[in-house]
Short mmCIF file of C-alpha atoms in Angstrom, two decimals:
data_model
loop_
_atom_site.label_atom_id
_atom_site.label_comp_id
_atom_site.label_asym_id
_atom_site.label_seq_id
_atom_site.Cartn_x
_atom_site.Cartn_y
_atom_site.Cartn_z
CA MET W 1 5.77 5.37 26.95
CA ASP W 2 7.00 1.64 26.31
CA SER W 3 9.79 1.89 23.74
CA ARG W 4 10.96 -1.12 21.85
CA PHE W 5 14.10 -1.15 19.88
CA LEU W 6 14.15 -3.64 16.91
CA GLY W 7 16.10 -4.32 13.68
CA ILE W 8 14.02 -4.41 10.44
CA ALA W 9 14.24 -8.36 10.49
CA GLU W 10 12.54 -8.47 13.90
CA LEU W 11 9.35 -6.61 12.78
CA VAL W 12 6.79 -9.45 12.50
CA GLU W 13 4.08 -7.00 12.32
CA ALA W 14 3.44 -3.35 11.91
CA PRO W 15 3.35 -1.78 15.11
CA PRO W 16 0.78 1.30 16.03
CA VAL W 17 3.63 3.83 15.95
CA ALA W 18 6.92 3.28 14.17
CA VAL W 19 10.09 5.59 14.44
CA VAL W 20 12.40 4.54 11.66
CA VAL W 21 16.06 5.69 12.40
CA ASP W 22 18.80 5.93 9.84
CA VAL W 23 21.51 8.55 10.97
CA MET W 24 24.06 7.83 8.23
CA ARG W 25 22.59 8.65 5.88
CA ALA W 26 19.11 8.27 4.77
CA PHE W 27 17.02 10.39 6.93
CA THR W 28 19.88 13.17 7.42
CA VAL W 29 19.63 13.34 3.54
CA ALA W 30 15.68 13.28 3.77
CA ALA W 31 15.77 16.36 6.08
CA TRP W 32 18.29 18.21 4.05
CA ALA W 33 16.17 17.65 0.88
CA PHE W 34 13.24 19.28 2.61
CA ALA W 35 15.40 22.12 3.80
CA GLN W 36 16.46 22.55 0.25
CA GLY W 37 12.82 22.92 -0.74
CA ALA W 38 11.59 19.35 -1.68
CA GLU W 39 7.96 19.21 -1.39
CA LYS W 40 7.77 15.39 -0.79
CA ILE W 41 10.05 12.43 -0.95
CA VAL W 42 8.98 8.90 -2.29
CA LEU W 43 10.70 5.98 -0.73
CA ALA W 44 11.36 3.46 -3.55
CA GLU W 45 11.28 -0.14 -2.96
CA SER W 46 14.12 -0.89 -5.26
CA LEU W 47 16.52 0.98 -7.62
CA GLU W 48 14.44 -0.29 -10.54
CA GLU W 49 11.31 1.50 -9.15
CA ALA W 50 13.13 4.46 -8.41
CA LEU W 51 14.19 4.65 -12.16
CA ALA W 52 10.82 3.90 -13.24
CA LEU W 53 9.29 6.73 -11.33
CA LYS W 54 11.92 9.02 -12.57
CA ALA W 55 11.22 7.78 -16.23
CA LEU W 56 7.35 8.60 -15.78
CA HIS W 57 8.22 12.05 -13.95
CA ALA W 58 11.00 13.76 -15.74
CA ASP W 59 11.13 16.66 -13.24
CA TRP W 60 11.58 14.32 -10.19
CA VAL W 61 15.06 13.98 -8.44
CA ALA W 62 16.21 10.36 -8.06
CA LEU W 63 19.02 9.60 -5.44
CA LYS W 64 20.51 6.38 -4.27
CA ASP W 65 23.32 4.91 -1.86
CA GLY W 66 26.82 4.53 -3.41
CA PRO W 67 28.49 6.31 -6.36
CA PRO W 68 26.74 8.05 -8.97
CA ALA W 69 24.72 5.69 -11.59
CA PRO W 70 23.00 6.34 -14.97
CA GLY W 71 19.45 7.62 -14.45
CA PHE W 72 20.07 8.90 -10.87
CA ASP W 73 20.31 12.67 -10.32
CA THR W 74 22.46 12.48 -7.23
CA VAL W 75 23.48 10.27 -4.34
CA ASN W 76 22.66 9.74 -0.51
CA SER W 77 24.87 12.34 0.76
CA PRO W 78 23.97 15.36 2.64
CA GLY W 79 27.15 17.19 1.99
CA MET W 80 26.30 16.85 -1.68
CA LEU W 81 22.68 17.47 -1.45
CA ARG W 82 22.95 20.84 0.61
CA SER W 83 23.98 22.57 -2.54
CA VAL W 84 21.11 21.43 -4.75
CA ASP W 85 18.10 23.67 -5.08
CA LEU W 86 15.08 21.22 -4.61
CA SER W 87 12.34 24.10 -4.57
CA GLY W 88 9.03 22.31 -5.09
CA ARG W 89 10.54 19.07 -6.35
CA THR W 90 9.85 15.56 -5.71
CA VAL W 91 12.66 13.45 -4.71
CA VAL W 92 12.78 9.63 -5.12
CA GLN W 93 14.98 8.01 -2.47
CA LYS W 94 16.23 4.32 -2.41
CA THR W 95 18.86 3.46 0.19
CA THR W 96 20.26 0.41 1.80
CA ALA W 97 18.41 0.53 5.03
CA GLY W 98 16.48 3.43 5.91
CA THR W 99 13.97 3.35 3.07
CA VAL W 100 13.61 -0.41 3.50
CA GLY W 101 12.86 0.08 7.22
CA ALA W 102 10.12 2.76 6.51
CA LEU W 103 8.47 0.43 3.98
CA THR W 104 8.71 -2.45 6.26
CA VAL W 105 6.16 -0.58 8.57
CA LYS W 106 4.17 1.06 6.15
CA GLU W 107 0.95 -0.21 7.52
CA ALA W 108 1.53 1.49 10.80
CA SER W 109 -0.94 4.08 12.05
CA LEU W 110 2.30 6.78 12.28
CA VAL W 111 5.53 6.41 10.68
CA LEU W 112 8.08 8.84 11.59
CA CYS W 113 11.74 8.75 9.93
CA ALA W 114 14.41 10.40 12.12
CA GLY W 115 17.91 11.13 12.70
CA PHE W 116 19.78 13.41 15.10
CA VAL W 117 19.18 16.38 12.73
CA VAL W 118 15.27 16.14 13.52
CA ALA W 119 15.61 14.45 17.09
CA GLU W 120 13.74 17.16 19.18
CA ALA W 121 10.89 17.61 16.74
CA THR W 122 10.31 13.76 16.43
CA ALA W 123 10.41 13.58 20.19
CA ARG W 124 7.70 16.69 20.58
CA LEU W 125 5.55 14.89 17.97
CA LEU W 126 5.59 11.73 19.82
CA ARG W 127 4.57 13.73 22.95
CA THR W 128 1.34 14.86 21.24
CA ARG W 129 0.46 11.33 20.19
CA VAL W 130 -1.19 9.08 23.05
CA SER W 131 0.55 5.85 22.44
CA ASP W 132 1.53 3.19 25.18
CA ARG W 133 4.18 1.60 22.77
CA VAL W 134 6.57 3.10 20.35
CA THR W 135 8.78 0.73 18.20
CA PHE W 136 11.94 2.31 17.23
CA VAL W 137 13.34 0.54 13.78
CA VAL W 138 17.14 0.54 14.10
CA THR W 139 17.78 0.07 10.48
CA GLY W 140 21.43 -0.17 10.26
CA GLU W 141 23.45 -3.53 10.57
CA ASP W 142 20.60 -5.75 11.20
CA GLY W 143 19.54 -3.48 14.16
CA GLN W 144 23.14 -3.30 15.54
CA ALA W 145 24.11 -0.01 14.23
CA ASP W 146 25.13 2.03 17.35
CA GLU W 147 24.42 5.21 15.60
CA ASP W 148 20.82 4.25 14.88
CA LEU W 149 20.51 2.77 18.36
CA ALA W 150 21.95 5.91 20.16
CA CYS W 151 19.64 8.23 18.11
CA ALA W 152 16.61 6.04 18.80
CA GLN W 153 17.43 5.95 22.40
CA TYR W 154 18.10 9.57 22.65
CA ILE W 155 14.50 10.47 21.01
CA ALA W 156 12.73 8.03 23.31
CA ARG W 157 14.10 9.58 26.30
CA ARG W 158 13.48 13.31 25.20
CA ALA W 159 9.87 12.02 24.50
CA THR W 160 9.48 11.21 28.04
CA GLU W 161 11.85 13.46 29.74
CA ASP W 162 12.47 17.30 30.13
CA ARG W 163 16.20 17.27 30.26
CA THR W 164 18.40 14.86 28.42
CA ASP W 165 22.04 15.31 27.74
CA ALA W 166 22.67 14.37 24.23
CA ALA W 167 26.57 14.23 24.26
CA GLU W 168 26.96 10.67 25.12
CA PHE W 169 24.32 9.65 22.38
CA LEU W 170 26.34 11.75 19.82
CA ARG W 171 29.69 10.27 21.04
CA ARG W 172 28.63 6.75 20.18
CA ALA W 173 27.18 7.80 16.96
CA GLY W 174 30.66 9.41 16.14
CA GLU W 175 32.49 6.32 17.06
CA SER W 176 30.14 4.01 15.27
CA ARG W 177 31.24 1.68 12.37
CA ALA W 178 29.16 3.73 9.83
CA ALA W 179 31.00 6.79 10.84
CA ALA W 180 34.53 5.19 10.53
CA GLU W 181 33.42 3.88 7.12
CA LEU W 182 32.21 7.28 5.76
CA ALA W 183 35.27 9.15 7.26
CA GLU W 184 37.82 6.65 5.89
CA GLY W 185 36.28 6.42 2.49
CA VAL W 186 35.18 2.74 2.51
CA ARG W 187 31.66 3.74 1.23
CA ARG W 188 31.38 5.39 -2.02
CA GLY W 189 29.39 8.53 -2.85
CA VAL W 190 30.48 10.31 0.31
CA HIS W 191 31.37 14.02 0.95
CA PRO W 192 33.84 14.92 3.56
CA ASP W 193 31.28 16.52 5.77
CA ASP W 194 28.90 13.81 5.90
CA VAL W 195 29.55 12.57 9.25
CA ALA W 196 29.66 15.96 10.93
CA LEU W 197 26.44 16.74 9.22
CA CYS W 198 24.54 13.62 10.41
CA LEU W 199 25.67 14.57 13.98
CA GLU W 200 24.16 18.10 13.79
CA LEU W 201 21.81 18.02 16.68
CA ASP W 202 18.15 19.44 15.84
CA ARG W 203 19.44 21.21 12.73
CA PHE W 204 15.99 21.34 11.43
CA PRO W 205 12.75 22.31 13.30
CA PHE W 206 10.33 19.68 11.79
CA ALA W 207 9.61 15.98 11.82
CA MET W 208 9.31 13.81 9.01
CA VAL W 209 6.11 11.70 8.60
CA ALA W 210 5.78 8.84 6.08
CA ALA W 211 2.48 7.51 4.90
CA LEU W 212 0.92 5.68 2.14
CA GLU W 213 -0.45 7.87 -0.75
CA ASP W 214 -2.00 5.73 -3.56
CA SER W 215 0.63 2.89 -3.86
CA LEU W 216 3.53 4.99 -2.89
CA MET W 217 5.25 5.48 0.57
CA VAL W 218 5.65 9.09 0.77
CA LEU W 219 7.75 11.31 3.38
CA ARG W 220 6.72 14.84 4.21
CA PRO W 221 8.02 17.40 6.61
CA CYS W 222 5.65 17.99 9.53
CA ALA W 223 5.75 21.34 11.63
CA VAL W 224 5.73 20.53 15.51
CA PRO W 225 4.51 23.26 17.74
CA SER W 226 7.24 24.29 20.32
CA LEU W 227 6.92 23.04 24.00
CA ALA W 228 5.79 26.79 24.89
CA ASP W 229 2.97 26.50 22.24
CA GLN W 230 1.85 23.12 23.65
CA GLY W 231 1.84 24.42 27.29
#
């Protein structure tokens, strides 16, 4: 498998297979939303679109980066979301980098959204898809975010190797600029447990697949067979 690691701005065309990585915090939050019972997540183009969708669907749950804001139900924090009951609900998510990356590759034949919490399931799903080239979209810091690059490199290796030690990849993520900003309170709308939750390897057994449904980019959980089942 030929793996490419590109920032959002480097994507000149939609690749056949894209893995969009946002560890801190968009796709950690998305995984927690599914764990809390959400049926699907609509990835919004803008804050205005998120609010418009919320206005059309009063039972939908809208969340965004940063501090709480009128019209939004919660913020992009796994620590805060883990106490919210989302059973059967639709979540509308708009973030600075993660949702932007997924929407940039919305024409790809397969779009996976990932963080460390779903790394193994994502790698297993890649193993089941025959593809010569996989593009990993490193969403943070114009493609330079080390937590996203480390996670992307780990998933790429797990997709092709039976044994991979995650320790060094997790160390890099934990020492990243994003981790420091979250821990030091530079970013707003943060729970004290957010960094630790973002670094929980394989917390959830599902991958997350995004696809166009009508005109919306919709993210859903995808059960992935274990290696024993595949064998």
